[in-house]
XYZ file of N, CA and C in Angstrom:
621
model
N -74.667 -33.307 37.839
C -73.347 -33.844 38.187
C -72.359 -32.689 38.263
N -71.509 -32.712 39.255
C -70.549 -31.642 39.476
C -69.298 -31.918 38.628
N -69.064 -31.039 37.640
C -67.907 -31.234 36.734
C -66.751 -30.310 37.066
N -66.835 -29.599 38.173
C -65.749 -28.675 38.532
C -64.512 -29.467 38.931
N -63.319 -28.865 38.695
C -62.057 -29.512 39.063
C -61.397 -28.753 40.190
N -60.557 -29.432 40.896
C -59.855 -28.798 42.021
C -58.756 -27.918 41.472
N -58.284 -26.935 42.226
C -57.198 -26.048 41.756
C -55.962 -26.818 41.364
N -55.600 -27.898 42.128
C -54.386 -28.653 41.814
C -54.511 -29.387 40.497
N -55.738 -29.743 40.091
C -55.936 -30.448 38.834
C -55.870 -29.492 37.657
N -56.278 -28.224 37.882
C -56.277 -27.264 36.796
C -54.884 -26.716 36.494
N -53.980 -26.655 37.484
C -52.678 -26.002 37.294
C -51.569 -26.882 37.852
N -50.499 -27.130 37.046
C -49.401 -27.947 37.548
C -48.693 -27.254 38.697
N -48.073 -28.036 39.536
C -47.392 -27.480 40.703
C -46.161 -26.702 40.269
N -45.691 -25.843 41.170
C -44.495 -25.040 40.868
C -43.276 -25.923 40.664
N -43.193 -27.070 41.341
C -42.059 -27.991 41.175
C -42.045 -28.592 39.767
N -43.234 -28.880 39.257
C -43.319 -29.435 37.900
C -42.861 -28.417 36.868
N -43.312 -27.191 37.049
C -42.910 -26.118 36.137
C -41.401 -25.920 36.167
N -40.822 -25.938 37.379
C -39.380 -25.747 37.523
C -38.608 -26.880 36.862
N -39.066 -28.106 37.048
C -38.393 -29.266 36.462
C -38.419 -29.193 34.938
N -39.570 -28.849 34.378
C -39.675 -28.723 32.919
C -38.754 -27.620 32.380
N -38.689 -26.519 33.118
C -37.831 -25.413 32.696
C -36.367 -25.842 32.678
N -35.970 -26.592 33.719
C -34.583 -27.052 33.796
C -34.249 -28.007 32.662
N -35.209 -28.869 32.324
C -34.979 -29.836 31.248
C -34.722 -29.150 29.912
N -35.351 -27.989 29.697
C -35.171 -27.270 28.444
C -34.011 -26.271 28.498
N -33.832 -25.617 29.632
C -32.860 -24.527 29.725
C -31.433 -25.023 29.907
N -31.246 -26.034 30.763
C -29.884 -26.486 31.092
C -29.101 -26.942 29.863
N -29.675 -27.801 28.995
C -28.893 -28.209 27.815
C -28.468 -27.037 26.934
N -29.363 -26.072 26.754
C -29.012 -24.899 25.953
C -27.931 -24.072 26.643
N -28.031 -23.990 27.972
C -27.019 -23.240 28.714
C -25.646 -23.868 28.612
N -25.588 -25.199 28.714
C -24.300 -25.893 28.583
C -23.728 -25.738 27.182
N -24.585 -25.857 26.187
C -24.123 -25.712 24.806
C -23.557 -24.310 24.572
N -24.235 -23.320 25.098
C -23.748 -21.943 24.953
C -22.418 -21.745 25.658
N -22.269 -22.367 26.840
C -21.009 -22.250 27.587
C -19.859 -22.829 26.786
N -20.040 -24.020 26.245
C -18.969 -24.649 25.483
C -18.643 -23.851 24.228
N -19.680 -23.276 23.617
C -19.456 -22.495 22.401
C -18.635 -21.246 22.699
N -18.933 -20.630 23.854
C -18.234 -19.409 24.215
C -16.889 -19.678 24.881
N -16.630 -20.903 25.280
C -15.410 -21.238 26.016
C -14.187 -20.958 25.183
N -13.085 -20.563 25.841
C -11.830 -20.315 25.122
C -11.262 -21.603 24.546
N -11.752 -22.747 25.007
C -11.263 -24.024 24.500
C -12.145 -24.589 23.400
N -13.001 -23.744 22.841
C -13.974 -24.246 21.870
C -13.293 -24.904 20.675
N -12.138 -24.385 20.264
C -11.471 -24.952 19.093
C -11.025 -26.382 19.356
N -10.740 -26.704 20.637
C -10.317 -28.060 20.951
C -11.493 -29.030 20.904
N -12.705 -28.521 21.057
C -13.870 -29.391 20.901
C -14.090 -29.695 19.422
N -13.683 -28.770 18.553
C -13.921 -28.922 17.126
C -12.772 -29.622 16.412
N -11.550 -29.555 16.988
C -10.382 -30.078 16.298
C -9.563 -30.928 17.256
N -9.518 -32.224 17.001
C -8.706 -33.131 17.804
C -7.338 -33.203 17.137
N -6.385 -32.479 17.673
C -5.086 -32.393 17.046
C -4.006 -33.083 17.876
N -2.918 -33.431 17.210
C -1.791 -34.076 17.882
C -0.707 -33.080 18.261
N -0.732 -31.919 17.644
C 0.256 -30.901 17.979
C -0.252 -29.973 19.063
N 0.608 -29.057 19.466
C 0.247 -28.061 20.469
C -0.293 -26.823 19.750
N -1.555 -26.533 19.987
C -2.162 -25.358 19.370
C -1.582 -24.103 20.026
N -1.026 -23.212 19.232
C -0.393 -22.003 19.760
C -1.439 -20.918 19.921
N -1.607 -20.424 21.156
C -2.591 -19.391 21.447
C -1.949 -18.247 22.201
N -1.985 -17.042 21.696
C -2.489 -16.717 20.357
C -1.478 -17.117 19.289
N -1.959 -17.349 18.084
C -1.070 -17.704 16.983
C -0.080 -16.561 16.741
N 1.137 -16.917 16.313
C 2.195 -15.923 16.120
C 2.175 -15.354 14.698
N 2.053 -14.053 14.619
C 2.013 -13.364 13.337
C 3.423 -13.301 12.751
N 3.599 -13.864 11.573
C 4.935 -13.937 10.978
C 5.234 -12.767 10.041
N 4.237 -11.937 9.765
C 4.367 -10.969 8.678
C 5.549 -10.021 8.834
N 5.868 -9.650 10.065
C 6.917 -8.649 10.267
C 8.216 -9.217 10.833
N 8.334 -10.523 10.927
C 9.589 -11.065 11.441
C 10.655 -11.002 10.345
N 11.874 -10.721 10.770
C 12.983 -10.576 9.821
C 13.685 -11.914 9.644
N 13.723 -12.399 8.414
C 14.405 -13.634 8.070
C 15.527 -13.312 7.083
N 16.521 -14.172 7.049
C 17.661 -13.950 6.157
C 17.839 -15.177 5.271
N 17.934 -14.956 3.985
C 18.189 -16.022 3.024
C 19.688 -16.332 3.044
N 20.079 -17.534 3.466
C 21.513 -17.833 3.585
C 22.254 -17.895 2.258
N 21.534 -18.030 1.165
C 22.215 -18.134 -0.130
C 22.850 -16.820 -0.558
N 22.255 -15.700 -0.111
C 22.792 -14.393 -0.497
C 22.788 -13.377 0.642
N 22.404 -13.856 1.848
C 22.341 -13.010 3.042
C 21.369 -11.847 2.884
N 20.421 -11.984 1.974
C 19.405 -10.941 1.800
C 18.289 -11.132 2.823
N 17.864 -10.030 3.419
C 16.792 -10.094 4.421
C 15.432 -10.041 3.727
N 14.500 -10.816 4.245
C 13.118 -10.748 3.758
C 12.177 -10.890 4.941
N 10.960 -10.435 4.776
C 9.977 -10.487 5.859
C 9.120 -11.733 5.751
N 8.595 -12.153 6.894
C 7.730 -13.321 6.917
C 6.484 -13.156 6.069
N 6.132 -11.924 5.745
C 4.945 -11.684 4.915
C 5.063 -12.360 3.556
N 6.299 -12.644 3.122
C 6.500 -13.322 1.841
C 6.044 -14.776 1.876
N 5.791 -15.292 3.084
C 5.340 -16.677 3.214
C 3.820 -16.784 3.200
N 3.138 -15.640 3.192
C 1.670 -15.672 3.177
C 1.158 -16.304 1.891
N -0.049 -16.850 1.967
C -0.699 -17.413 0.794
C -0.541 -18.907 0.648
N 0.275 -19.515 1.507
C 0.499 -20.953 1.436
C 0.608 -21.511 2.846
N 0.343 -22.795 2.981
C 0.643 -23.492 4.224
C 2.134 -23.809 4.230
N 2.764 -23.718 5.402
C 4.187 -24.000 5.518
C 4.455 -24.957 6.672
N 5.339 -25.907 6.427
C 5.908 -26.714 7.514
C 7.283 -26.139 7.802
N 7.467 -25.659 9.027
C 8.760 -25.127 9.448
C 9.509 -26.215 10.216
N 10.755 -26.425 9.880
C 11.597 -27.246 10.744
C 12.682 -26.347 11.320
N 12.605 -26.110 12.622
C 13.616 -25.317 13.319
C 14.664 -26.301 13.830
N 15.871 -26.183 13.322
C 16.886 -27.198 13.532
C 17.371 -27.247 14.973
N 17.929 -28.379 15.389
C 18.600 -28.447 16.685
C 19.972 -27.787 16.588
N 20.712 -27.836 17.687
C 22.040 -27.211 17.681
C 22.948 -27.803 16.614
N 22.840 -29.108 16.420
C 23.642 -29.766 15.407
C 22.738 -30.628 14.536
N 22.859 -30.486 13.246
C 22.007 -31.254 12.332
C 22.626 -32.635 12.130
N 22.362 -33.516 13.122
C 22.875 -34.876 13.055
C 21.738 -35.821 12.678
N 21.748 -37.070 13.168
C 20.806 -38.071 12.686
C 19.344 -37.682 12.908
N 19.028 -37.144 14.102
C 17.640 -36.752 14.370
C 17.174 -35.671 13.393
N 18.076 -34.762 13.102
C 17.775 -33.699 12.140
C 17.561 -34.283 10.751
N 18.431 -35.195 10.349
C 18.311 -35.828 9.037
C 16.986 -36.586 8.919
N 16.621 -37.291 9.989
C 15.367 -38.052 9.984
C 14.163 -37.130 9.828
N 14.171 -36.016 10.542
C 13.048 -35.089 10.453
C 12.929 -34.477 9.069
N 14.042 -34.119 8.472
C 14.006 -33.564 7.118
C 13.446 -34.588 6.128
N 13.874 -35.828 6.274
C 13.369 -36.883 5.400
C 11.866 -37.090 5.607
N 11.436 -37.114 6.879
C 10.019 -37.334 7.169
C 9.145 -36.192 6.653
N 9.657 -34.977 6.723
C 8.898 -33.842 6.195
C 8.717 -33.984 4.681
N 9.767 -34.400 4.006
C 9.663 -34.635 2.566
C 8.630 -35.716 2.267
N 8.624 -36.791 3.069
C 7.656 -37.870 2.878
C 6.228 -37.398 3.120
N 6.057 -36.497 4.088
C 4.725 -35.955 4.362
C 4.184 -35.206 3.154
N 5.024 -34.392 2.543
C 4.596 -33.634 1.368
C 4.164 -34.587 0.265
N 4.942 -35.637 0.041
C 4.595 -36.629 -0.981
C 3.262 -37.290 -0.670
N 3.037 -37.608 0.622
C 1.818 -38.309 1.041
C 0.564 -37.446 0.899
N 0.727 -36.149 0.751
C -0.431 -35.265 0.597
C -1.064 -35.368 -0.792
N -0.354 -35.988 -1.719
C -0.908 -36.165 -3.061
C -1.187 -34.842 -3.743
N -2.402 -34.674 -4.232
C -2.761 -33.459 -4.972
C -2.697 -32.205 -4.111
N -2.776 -32.365 -2.786
C -2.699 -31.202 -1.896
C -1.257 -30.772 -1.626
N -0.300 -31.526 -2.129
C 1.106 -31.201 -1.850
C 1.481 -29.819 -2.367
N 0.795 -29.359 -3.435
C 1.102 -28.045 -3.990
C 0.665 -26.911 -3.071
N -0.162 -27.216 -2.078
C -0.637 -26.196 -1.156
C 0.317 -25.976 0.016
N 1.313 -26.857 0.141
C 2.187 -26.828 1.315
C 3.645 -26.657 0.887
N 4.333 -25.716 1.517
C 5.759 -25.494 1.278
C 6.524 -25.810 2.553
N 7.831 -25.946 2.426
C 8.648 -26.319 3.585
C 9.754 -25.294 3.793
N 10.065 -25.061 5.062
C 11.047 -24.048 5.444
C 11.973 -24.612 6.511
N 13.270 -24.473 6.288
C 14.281 -24.869 7.268
C 14.821 -23.609 7.935
N 14.659 -23.527 9.261
C 15.157 -22.383 10.025
C 16.255 -22.882 10.952
N 17.454 -22.397 10.769
C 18.561 -22.812 11.622
C 18.592 -21.962 12.883
N 18.934 -22.603 13.999
C 19.073 -21.866 15.245
C 20.190 -20.837 15.117
N 20.071 -19.714 15.858
C 21.129 -18.709 15.794
C 22.501 -19.252 16.170
N 22.550 -20.224 17.109
C 23.838 -20.767 17.542
C 24.136 -22.121 16.910
N 23.408 -22.461 15.849
C 23.641 -23.713 15.141
C 24.906 -23.601 14.286
N 25.465 -24.759 13.933
C 26.566 -24.773 12.970
C 25.952 -24.495 11.592
N 25.692 -23.241 11.341
C 24.865 -22.827 10.219
C 25.347 -23.389 8.892
N 26.610 -23.237 8.612
C 27.116 -23.653 7.313
C 26.893 -25.138 7.080
N 27.163 -25.948 8.115
C 26.981 -27.391 7.980
C 25.512 -27.729 7.739
N 24.612 -27.076 8.461
C 23.176 -27.317 8.297
C 22.726 -26.944 6.889
N 23.108 -25.749 6.478
C 22.640 -25.237 5.193
C 23.169 -26.074 4.031
N 24.405 -26.498 4.119
C 24.983 -27.312 3.053
C 24.265 -28.644 2.928
N 23.921 -29.252 4.081
C 23.233 -30.542 4.061
C 21.851 -30.396 3.428
N 21.115 -29.376 3.841
C 19.766 -29.162 3.304
C 19.830 -28.867 1.808
N 20.766 -28.024 1.416
C 20.889 -27.668 0.007
C 21.221 -28.887 -0.848
N 22.052 -29.772 -0.331
C 22.460 -30.951 -1.085
C 21.343 -31.976 -1.200
N 20.611 -32.212 -0.094
C 19.637 -33.302 -0.066
C 18.190 -32.846 -0.275
N 17.884 -31.578 0.036
C 16.504 -31.080 -0.064
C 16.516 -29.704 -0.730
N 16.914 -29.649 -1.986
C 17.098 -28.349 -2.659
C 15.819 -27.530 -2.817
N 14.652 -28.162 -2.749
C 13.403 -27.405 -2.898
C 12.924 -26.806 -1.574
N 13.583 -27.144 -0.492
C 13.199 -26.605 0.814
C 13.799 -25.209 0.981
N 12.936 -24.243 1.293
C 13.408 -22.869 1.505
C 14.185 -22.817 2.816
N 15.241 -22.007 2.836
C 16.054 -21.873 4.043
C 16.040 -20.441 4.551
N 16.190 -20.301 5.860
C 16.260 -18.976 6.466
C 16.942 -19.085 7.822
N 17.523 -17.999 8.246
C 17.984 -17.931 9.631
C 17.613 -16.576 10.208
N 17.648 -16.503 11.536
C 17.243 -15.304 12.254
C 18.328 -14.969 13.264
N 18.485 -13.683 13.570
C 19.433 -13.356 14.626
C 18.820 -13.719 15.976
N 19.669 -13.781 16.979
C 19.234 -14.270 18.300
C 18.076 -13.469 18.867
N 18.127 -12.148 18.739
C 17.078 -11.297 19.298
C 15.746 -11.558 18.627
N 15.752 -11.603 17.292
C 14.510 -11.845 16.553
C 13.963 -13.237 16.857
N 14.850 -14.219 16.934
C 14.425 -15.584 17.216
C 13.778 -15.680 18.595
N 14.470 -15.157 19.606
C 13.957 -15.256 20.974
C 12.664 -14.482 21.150
N 12.533 -13.350 20.472
C 11.303 -12.562 20.566
C 10.130 -13.309 19.947
N 10.352 -13.895 18.781
C 9.255 -14.555 18.074
C 8.830 -15.850 18.766
N 9.793 -16.648 19.220
C 9.471 -17.958 19.779
C 9.322 -17.951 21.303
N 9.432 -16.791 21.927
C 9.310 -16.705 23.385
C 7.968 -17.261 23.845
N 8.025 -18.198 24.794
C 6.805 -18.780 25.329
C 6.227 -19.906 24.504
N 6.849 -20.219 23.364
C 6.349 -21.279 22.485
C 7.344 -22.429 22.393
N 8.598 -22.087 22.151
C 9.623 -23.105 21.969
C 9.925 -23.853 23.265
N 10.295 -25.130 23.132
C 10.733 -25.943 24.262
C 12.240 -26.132 24.132
N 12.991 -25.629 25.110
C 14.443 -25.580 24.978
C 15.067 -26.950 24.728
N 14.589 -27.990 25.434
C 15.193 -29.313 25.273
C 15.004 -29.825 23.845
N 13.788 -29.709 23.320
C 13.538 -30.114 21.930
C 14.354 -29.268 20.968
N 14.337 -27.979 21.205
C 14.994 -27.034 20.310
C 16.478 -27.359 20.159
N 17.129 -27.688 21.254
C 18.571 -27.908 21.223
C 18.940 -29.317 20.780
N 18.065 -30.296 21.058
C 18.457 -31.691 20.836
C 17.922 -32.270 19.536
N 16.639 -32.116 19.265
C 16.029 -32.752 18.087
C 15.322 -31.761 17.170
N 15.249 -30.501 17.579
C 14.565 -29.508 16.759
C 13.064 -29.501 17.001
N 12.384 -28.585 16.340
C 10.941 -28.429 16.487
C 10.304 -28.240 15.113
N 9.042 -28.636 15.018
C 8.296 -28.507 13.767
C 7.075 -27.619 14.022
N 6.871 -26.662 13.136
C 5.743 -25.742 13.251
C 4.943 -25.749 11.953
N 3.676 -25.373 12.061
C 2.834 -25.167 10.881
C 2.356 -23.723 10.893
N 2.512 -23.049 9.749
C 1.935 -21.709 9.603
C 0.872 -21.755 8.516
N -0.149 -20.920 8.676
C -1.275 -20.943 7.741
C -1.124 -19.862 6.666
N -1.967 -19.890 5.646
C -1.840 -18.928 4.536
C -2.076 -17.478 4.933
N -2.691 -17.251 6.080
C -2.902 -15.869 6.525
C -1.640 -15.263 7.115
N -0.650 -16.107 7.423
C 0.602 -15.614 7.979
C 0.703 -15.760 9.481
N 0.210 -16.891 10.011
C 0.285 -17.143 11.446
C 0.844 -18.535 11.720
N 1.844 -18.609 12.593
C 2.316 -19.900 13.089
C 1.325 -20.344 14.151
N 0.682 -21.499 13.937
C -0.437 -21.863 14.804
C -0.343 -23.256 15.431
N 0.676 -24.053 15.070
C 0.807 -25.391 15.635
C 2.280 -25.733 15.824
N 2.574 -26.424 16.918
C 3.948 -26.814 17.231
C 4.027 -28.299 17.541
N 5.170 -28.924 17.157
C 5.433 -30.332 17.455
C 6.887 -30.496 17.887
N 7.121 -31.424 18.776
C 8.493 -31.816 19.089
C 9.073 -32.550 17.891
N 10.374 -32.429 17.701
C 11.037 -33.150 16.634
C 11.007 -34.650 16.826
N 10.594 -35.100 18.007
C 10.536 -36.535 18.284
C 9.178 -37.151 17.958
N 8.198 -36.338 17.598
C 6.856 -36.864 17.361
C 6.831 -37.759 16.119
N 5.962 -38.745 16.128
C 5.749 -39.575 14.944
C 5.195 -38.680 13.826
N 5.880 -38.662 12.686
C 5.478 -37.730 11.630
C 4.092 -38.042 11.071
N 3.594 -39.258 11.300
C 2.239 -39.599 10.847
C 1.189 -38.755 11.572
N 1.471 -38.369 12.821
C 0.544 -37.518 13.558
C 0.489 -36.120 12.939
N 1.642 -35.611 12.540
C 1.660 -34.301 11.878
C 0.894 -34.382 10.566
N 1.106 -35.462 9.836
C 0.424 -35.641 8.554
C -1.093 -35.666 8.743
N -1.578 -36.341 9.778
C -3.016 -36.386 10.043
C -3.566 -34.988 10.327
N -2.840 -34.221 11.158
C -3.278 -32.857 11.458
C -3.297 -32.006 10.194
N -2.260 -32.149 9.397
C -2.146 -31.333 8.195
C -3.256 -31.661 7.199
N -3.537 -32.932 7.036
C -4.624 -33.322 6.128
C -5.950 -32.753 6.603
N -6.175 -32.777 7.897
C -7.427 -32.247 8.436
C -7.515 -30.736 8.213
N -6.401 -30.039 8.444
C -6.383 -28.593 8.230
C -6.654 -28.247 6.770
N -6.029 -28.974 5.872
C -6.223 -28.696 4.453
C -7.648 -29.008 4.010
N -8.236 -30.015 4.642
C -9.598 -30.418 4.266
C -10.612 -29.355 4.659
N -10.450 -28.778 5.851
C -11.444 -27.823 6.337
C -11.135 -26.402 5.901
N -9.904 -26.152 5.417
C -9.506 -24.792 5.055
C -10.046 -24.411 3.674
N -10.469 -23.170 3.576
C -10.924 -22.626 2.299
C -9.866 -21.723 1.689
N -8.709 -21.633 2.342
C -7.645 -20.742 1.858
C -6.364 -21.543 1.680
N -5.500 -21.031 0.825
C -4.198 -21.651 0.638
C -4.219 -22.929 -0.160
C-alpha cells in the first residue's frame, strides 16, 4: 500500500502561514503601539480634569506670602499634594462657592485629608486685599500666595483659560514631586475633582 503523502498535505500553504502569523503578531503590535503612544496615560487614567502636558515644575516659581510680603519658592510646596485655587478677578459668589467646595473635598478625603493641602493664589490684577481678607477670615488654614504679572503669565502660559480665570477662577492639582499636573474650570462639579483626587491618592506611593 502506498503511504506517501502529497506535498500539499505535508506542508501548509503560504496563505495559512501568513494568516497564523497575523493572528499572533497583530495583537502584540497594537498593544505595543498603545503602550508607546503619548496618550498612554489616558488609557490608564480616566480623569475629569485636563491633564497638563508637560506638567509645570513649581520648584523655582516665585510666590509671595501676603501676610508679610515675604517671597518663597514653589519648592516649599514639595512633599504634599496641593489643591490650588487661582481666584477670578473678583472674589464674589462663584469664588466663595469654590472655596467652600474645596474645604468640603478635604473633609471628604477622610484619613487621606492629611496628605492634601490647599493654596489660594490671587490674580495679579485681583482686588488682592479683599480676596485675602475673605480667605483669612473664613479659611484660615488655607495657605495664600500671590505672584507678579510676569511670573504668573510665564508659569500659566498655555495652560490657563482666560474666561475661567477672570470670571470663576481655576483649580489646579500639584503632586508631591513639585509639578502642577491637572487643571479644572472653577465651574466644574467639585465631586469630579474629588473623584480624581481620590484616584490619584490611591495609586500614588508618595505624599
